[in-house]
């Protein structure tokens, strides 16, 4: 609501308001959709309302609620982008979301400290989209103050305060406990650490680009990889996996892939999506 108010206040009018009903809260979910539809009508904005049975998706895919809901939203965004021929999606993630994401990814075993970017490119169901997060540096306290000052109406999702997902428990239990233990706000420290980690990774990536590690077929050339430091090898492998659409790249996955460089007893490593990282003829590649 703050994001929309800010955009309208700065003169943006060519907007499409998009809302996906996840079907998780019965009538309350329906009231959210009605609220959004009426708001868009009030401001004479285009509006897309979708509905997805996230519980059904969870049973079908075995994904967690968070992952199933996120994938459903991304598919919905892809359909909206396609319908309106506009690849730019504005999201309202804020600084508290960023701190939680960094901690969440760290605990899941991510390679380095990973947060969200102000701008990121995604390809979903063949559609390329540009996600922008203009509020990523704004704290929840600042957002609440903005809401109060401008008397902005909104609807609260009661499930956010319930321990129904890992992210909820991080937000409502872990973050307050860590702040109590440290005696200070830990969000700035997490965000600073992520910036330093990202800066280091970007430096290594620029070095890797200069080595020209891939052959004309897009495979990693093993003799060149062998001469690199271990940390640079890991980043090179990570870049290669991302480039080829591999998701859920944890530190453990990268370390297993790295063994192919020196361990001749292993010829392949299992990846997500029923794909493999293989070594053959002094090349490393994905199939």
Short mmCIF file of C-alpha atoms in Angstrom, two decimals:
data_model
loop_
_atom_site.label_atom_id
_atom_site.label_comp_id
_atom_site.label_asym_id
_atom_site.label_seq_id
_atom_site.Cartn_x
_atom_site.Cartn_y
_atom_site.Cartn_z
CA UNK A 1 0.00 0.00 0.00
CA UNK A 2 2.88 2.37 0.77
CA UNK A 3 4.56 1.49 -2.52
CA UNK A 4 1.38 2.24 -4.49
CA UNK A 5 0.75 5.48 -2.58
CA UNK A 6 4.34 6.62 -3.18
CA UNK A 7 4.15 5.86 -6.90
CA UNK A 8 0.85 7.72 -7.30
CA UNK A 9 2.19 10.62 -5.22
CA UNK A 10 5.14 10.92 -7.64
CA UNK A 11 2.92 11.04 -10.69
CA UNK A 12 2.97 7.41 -11.87
CA UNK A 13 -0.32 6.53 -13.53
CA UNK A 14 0.48 3.88 -16.12
CA UNK A 15 0.35 1.12 -13.51
CA UNK A 16 -1.22 -2.32 -13.33
CA UNK A 17 -2.19 -3.42 -9.81
CA UNK A 18 -1.64 -7.19 -9.48
CA UNK A 19 -2.96 -9.34 -6.65
CA UNK A 20 -2.87 -13.12 -6.26
CA UNK A 21 -5.30 -14.81 -3.88
CA UNK A 22 -3.37 -17.79 -2.48
CA UNK A 23 -6.56 -19.37 -1.14
CA UNK A 24 -5.01 -19.91 2.29
CA UNK A 25 -7.28 -17.82 4.53
CA UNK A 26 -10.81 -18.47 3.32
CA UNK A 27 -13.06 -15.41 3.30
CA UNK A 28 -10.25 -13.13 4.45
CA UNK A 29 -8.30 -13.92 1.26
CA UNK A 30 -11.38 -13.01 -0.78
CA UNK A 31 -11.79 -9.73 1.12
CA UNK A 32 -8.16 -8.87 0.34
CA UNK A 33 -8.84 -9.34 -3.37
CA UNK A 34 -11.98 -7.18 -3.19
CA UNK A 35 -10.05 -4.48 -1.33
CA UNK A 36 -7.38 -4.39 -4.06
CA UNK A 37 -9.94 -4.38 -6.87
CA UNK A 38 -11.82 -1.44 -5.33
CA UNK A 39 -8.59 0.45 -4.73
CA UNK A 40 -7.52 0.08 -8.36
CA UNK A 41 -10.96 1.22 -9.50
CA UNK A 42 -10.77 4.27 -7.23
CA UNK A 43 -7.49 5.36 -8.82
CA UNK A 44 -8.59 4.32 -12.33
CA UNK A 45 -5.77 1.79 -12.64
CA UNK A 46 -5.68 -1.47 -14.56
CA UNK A 47 -6.06 -4.43 -12.24
CA UNK A 48 -5.26 -8.14 -12.42
CA UNK A 49 -6.71 -10.47 -9.78
CA UNK A 50 -5.72 -14.14 -9.80
CA UNK A 51 -6.38 -17.14 -7.59
CA UNK A 52 -4.26 -20.20 -6.86
CA UNK A 53 -4.86 -23.13 -4.52
CA UNK A 54 -1.48 -23.15 -2.76
CA UNK A 55 -2.41 -26.08 -0.51
CA UNK A 56 -3.14 -28.16 -3.61
CA UNK A 57 0.18 -27.10 -5.14
CA UNK A 58 2.01 -28.16 -1.97
CA UNK A 59 0.46 -31.62 -2.12
CA UNK A 60 1.28 -31.92 -5.81
CA UNK A 61 4.90 -30.73 -5.72
CA UNK A 62 5.95 -31.47 -2.13
CA UNK A 63 7.15 -27.87 -1.81
CA UNK A 64 6.89 -25.87 1.41
CA UNK A 65 4.11 -23.31 1.71
CA UNK A 66 6.55 -20.46 1.14
CA UNK A 67 8.06 -21.99 -1.98
CA UNK A 68 4.72 -23.05 -3.47
CA UNK A 69 3.26 -19.58 -2.83
CA UNK A 70 6.30 -17.81 -4.31
CA UNK A 71 6.28 -19.97 -7.44
CA UNK A 72 2.54 -19.33 -7.83
CA UNK A 73 3.12 -15.56 -7.55
CA UNK A 74 5.90 -15.66 -10.10
CA UNK A 75 3.72 -17.54 -12.60
CA UNK A 76 0.95 -15.01 -11.96
CA UNK A 77 3.37 -12.11 -12.53
CA UNK A 78 4.53 -13.78 -15.75
CA UNK A 79 0.92 -13.95 -16.99
CA UNK A 80 0.36 -10.28 -16.07
CA UNK A 81 3.57 -9.24 -17.83
CA UNK A 82 2.53 -11.15 -20.92
CA UNK A 83 -1.02 -9.74 -20.92
CA UNK A 84 0.08 -6.11 -20.56
CA UNK A 85 3.34 -6.37 -22.52
CA UNK A 86 5.26 -4.78 -19.69
CA UNK A 87 8.29 -6.62 -18.23
CA UNK A 88 8.74 -4.32 -15.21
CA UNK A 89 7.40 -5.60 -11.87
CA UNK A 90 7.59 -3.38 -8.76
CA UNK A 91 7.67 -5.24 -5.44
CA UNK A 92 7.36 -3.82 -1.92
CA UNK A 93 10.07 -5.78 -0.09
CA UNK A 94 11.66 -3.62 2.63
CA UNK A 95 14.78 -3.61 4.82
CA UNK A 96 13.29 -5.97 7.42
CA UNK A 97 12.49 -8.46 4.64
CA UNK A 98 16.09 -8.10 3.45
CA UNK A 99 17.59 -8.85 6.88
CA UNK A 100 15.31 -11.88 7.29
CA UNK A 101 16.21 -13.13 3.81
CA UNK A 102 19.95 -12.87 4.50
CA UNK A 103 19.62 -14.79 7.78
CA UNK A 104 17.24 -17.35 6.22
CA UNK A 105 19.59 -18.03 3.28
CA UNK A 106 22.59 -18.29 5.60
CA UNK A 107 20.84 -20.89 7.76
CA UNK A 108 19.79 -22.84 4.65
CA UNK A 109 23.45 -23.13 3.63
CA UNK A 110 23.69 -20.56 0.84
CA UNK A 111 27.06 -19.89 -0.76
CA UNK A 112 27.91 -16.59 0.90
CA UNK A 113 25.54 -14.05 2.39
CA UNK A 114 22.63 -13.72 -0.02
CA UNK A 115 19.90 -11.12 0.06
CA UNK A 116 17.58 -9.52 -2.46
CA UNK A 117 18.73 -6.96 -5.02
CA UNK A 118 17.14 -3.61 -5.76
CA UNK A 119 16.82 -4.88 -9.31
CA UNK A 120 16.98 -8.45 -10.61
CA UNK A 121 16.15 -10.23 -13.85
CA UNK A 122 14.03 -13.39 -13.92
CA UNK A 123 12.87 -15.67 -16.71
CA UNK A 124 9.65 -17.47 -15.77
CA UNK A 125 7.76 -19.68 -18.20
CA UNK A 126 9.83 -18.21 -21.02
CA UNK A 127 9.01 -14.61 -20.09
CA UNK A 128 11.82 -12.28 -19.07
CA UNK A 129 10.92 -9.94 -16.22
CA UNK A 130 12.64 -7.09 -14.42
CA UNK A 131 11.89 -7.14 -10.67
CA UNK A 132 12.49 -3.82 -8.90
CA UNK A 133 12.35 -3.29 -5.12
CA UNK A 134 12.41 0.48 -4.50
CA UNK A 135 11.65 0.13 -0.75
CA UNK A 136 14.48 -2.33 0.01
CA UNK A 137 16.38 0.19 2.15
CA UNK A 138 13.26 1.37 4.03
CA UNK A 139 12.60 -0.10 7.48
CA UNK A 140 9.24 -1.37 8.70
CA UNK A 141 9.18 1.45 11.29
CA UNK A 142 9.50 4.02 8.50
CA UNK A 143 6.73 2.31 6.55
CA UNK A 144 4.43 2.28 9.60
CA UNK A 145 5.14 5.98 10.18
CA UNK A 146 4.32 6.73 6.54
CA UNK A 147 1.05 4.81 6.84
CA UNK A 148 0.08 6.78 9.95
CA UNK A 149 1.09 10.16 8.53
CA UNK A 150 -0.83 9.68 5.26
CA UNK A 151 -3.71 7.73 6.86
CA UNK A 152 -3.34 4.91 4.36
CA UNK A 153 -5.88 2.11 4.56
CA UNK A 154 -4.58 -1.44 4.41
CA UNK A 155 -5.47 -5.02 5.28
CA UNK A 156 -3.36 -7.05 7.67
CA UNK A 157 -2.56 -10.69 6.96
CA UNK A 158 -3.11 -12.34 10.34
CA UNK A 159 -1.12 -15.42 9.29
CA UNK A 160 2.07 -13.30 9.33
CA UNK A 161 2.02 -13.47 13.13
CA UNK A 162 1.44 -17.23 13.25
CA UNK A 163 4.26 -19.83 13.31
CA UNK A 164 3.08 -21.44 10.07
CA UNK A 165 6.31 -20.96 8.10
CA UNK A 166 10.03 -20.73 8.76
CA UNK A 167 10.14 -17.09 7.66
CA UNK A 168 7.37 -16.21 10.13
CA UNK A 169 9.30 -17.79 13.00
CA UNK A 170 12.48 -15.98 11.98
CA UNK A 171 10.59 -12.68 11.92
CA UNK A 172 8.58 -13.11 15.10
CA UNK A 173 10.83 -15.27 17.28
CA UNK A 174 14.46 -15.45 16.11
CA UNK A 175 15.10 -11.83 15.11
CA UNK A 176 13.70 -10.37 18.38
CA UNK A 177 15.67 -12.94 20.39
CA UNK A 178 18.93 -12.13 18.58
CA UNK A 179 18.35 -8.42 19.10
CA UNK A 180 17.70 -9.03 22.79
CA UNK A 181 20.90 -11.10 23.11
CA UNK A 182 23.02 -8.52 21.28
CA UNK A 183 21.34 -5.56 22.92
CA UNK A 184 20.97 -3.71 19.63
CA UNK A 185 19.27 -3.75 16.25
CA UNK A 186 20.95 -6.52 14.23
CA UNK A 187 19.34 -5.63 10.90
CA UNK A 188 21.99 -3.06 9.82
CA UNK A 189 24.80 -5.54 10.62
CA UNK A 190 23.19 -8.27 8.50
CA UNK A 191 22.60 -5.89 5.60
CA UNK A 192 26.17 -4.51 5.76
CA UNK A 193 27.61 -8.03 5.83
CA UNK A 194 25.57 -8.97 2.75
CA UNK A 195 26.84 -5.89 0.89
CA UNK A 196 30.47 -6.77 1.69
CA UNK A 197 29.91 -10.40 0.63
CA UNK A 198 28.25 -9.29 -2.62
CA UNK A 199 31.07 -6.85 -3.34
CA UNK A 200 33.68 -9.58 -2.86
CA UNK A 201 31.72 -11.95 -5.10
CA UNK A 202 31.44 -9.33 -7.83
CA UNK A 203 35.21 -8.78 -7.68
CA UNK A 204 35.86 -12.50 -8.09
CA UNK A 205 33.35 -12.68 -10.94
CA UNK A 206 35.16 -9.91 -12.82
CA UNK A 207 38.42 -11.85 -12.42
CA UNK A 208 36.78 -15.04 -13.67
CA UNK A 209 35.41 -13.28 -16.75
CA UNK A 210 39.00 -12.46 -17.72
CA UNK A 211 40.08 -16.11 -17.59
CA UNK A 212 37.64 -17.20 -20.33
CA UNK A 213 36.98 -20.56 -18.66
CA UNK A 214 34.32 -21.78 -21.10
CA UNK A 215 34.95 -23.43 -24.45
CA UNK A 216 32.88 -22.55 -27.58
CA UNK A 217 30.26 -25.12 -26.51
CA UNK A 218 29.80 -23.40 -23.15
CA UNK A 219 31.58 -26.10 -21.12
CA UNK A 220 34.09 -25.31 -18.36
CA UNK A 221 37.69 -26.11 -19.40
CA UNK A 222 39.18 -28.27 -16.64
CA UNK A 223 42.92 -27.43 -17.10
CA UNK A 224 42.17 -23.73 -16.56
CA UNK A 225 39.98 -24.42 -13.53
CA UNK A 226 42.70 -26.53 -11.92
CA UNK A 227 45.07 -23.55 -11.81
CA UNK A 228 42.65 -21.34 -9.88
CA UNK A 229 42.39 -20.85 -6.12
CA UNK A 230 39.67 -22.91 -4.44
CA UNK A 231 37.41 -19.90 -3.72
CA UNK A 232 37.62 -18.79 -7.36
CA UNK A 233 36.80 -22.33 -8.53
CA UNK A 234 33.66 -22.36 -6.39
CA UNK A 235 32.50 -19.01 -7.77
CA UNK A 236 33.21 -20.12 -11.34
CA UNK A 237 31.12 -23.25 -10.82
CA UNK A 238 28.34 -21.23 -9.19
CA UNK A 239 28.27 -18.82 -12.15
CA UNK A 240 28.13 -21.75 -14.57
CA UNK A 241 25.26 -23.41 -12.70
CA UNK A 242 23.24 -20.18 -12.54
CA UNK A 243 23.86 -19.49 -16.21
CA UNK A 244 22.39 -22.90 -17.02
CA UNK A 245 19.25 -22.42 -14.92
CA UNK A 246 20.20 -24.46 -11.86
CA UNK A 247 18.37 -23.35 -8.70
CA UNK A 248 18.90 -24.03 -4.98
CA UNK A 249 22.69 -23.76 -5.22
CA UNK A 250 23.92 -24.31 -1.67
CA UNK A 251 27.50 -24.40 -0.39
CA UNK A 252 27.18 -28.18 -0.10
CA UNK A 253 26.18 -28.49 -3.77
CA UNK A 254 29.11 -26.30 -4.88
CA UNK A 255 31.60 -28.31 -2.83
CA UNK A 256 30.35 -31.57 -4.35
CA UNK A 257 30.66 -30.08 -7.84
CA UNK A 258 34.19 -28.91 -7.02
CA UNK A 259 35.28 -32.48 -6.29
CA UNK A 260 35.00 -33.21 -10.03
CA UNK A 261 38.06 -31.03 -10.61
CA UNK A 262 40.45 -33.28 -8.68
CA UNK A 263 38.63 -36.49 -7.71
CA UNK A 264 38.87 -38.84 -10.71
CA UNK A 265 36.72 -41.45 -8.94
CA UNK A 266 33.64 -39.22 -9.35
CA UNK A 267 32.26 -38.44 -12.81
CA UNK A 268 28.99 -36.66 -12.03
CA UNK A 269 27.10 -34.77 -9.31
CA UNK A 270 23.32 -34.69 -8.94
CA UNK A 271 21.69 -31.27 -9.28
CA UNK A 272 18.14 -30.01 -8.76
CA UNK A 273 15.59 -30.59 -11.51
CA UNK A 274 16.95 -34.08 -12.35
CA UNK A 275 20.07 -32.61 -13.95
CA UNK A 276 23.75 -33.50 -13.53
CA UNK A 277 27.12 -31.77 -13.41
CA UNK A 278 29.55 -34.01 -15.31
CA UNK A 279 33.25 -34.34 -16.11
CA UNK A 280 34.28 -35.73 -19.48
CA UNK A 281 37.23 -35.14 -21.81
CA UNK A 282 38.71 -32.41 -19.59
CA UNK A 283 35.44 -30.53 -19.57
CA UNK A 284 32.81 -29.86 -16.90
CA UNK A 285 29.24 -29.40 -18.12
CA UNK A 286 25.55 -29.76 -17.22
CA UNK A 287 23.06 -32.14 -18.79
#
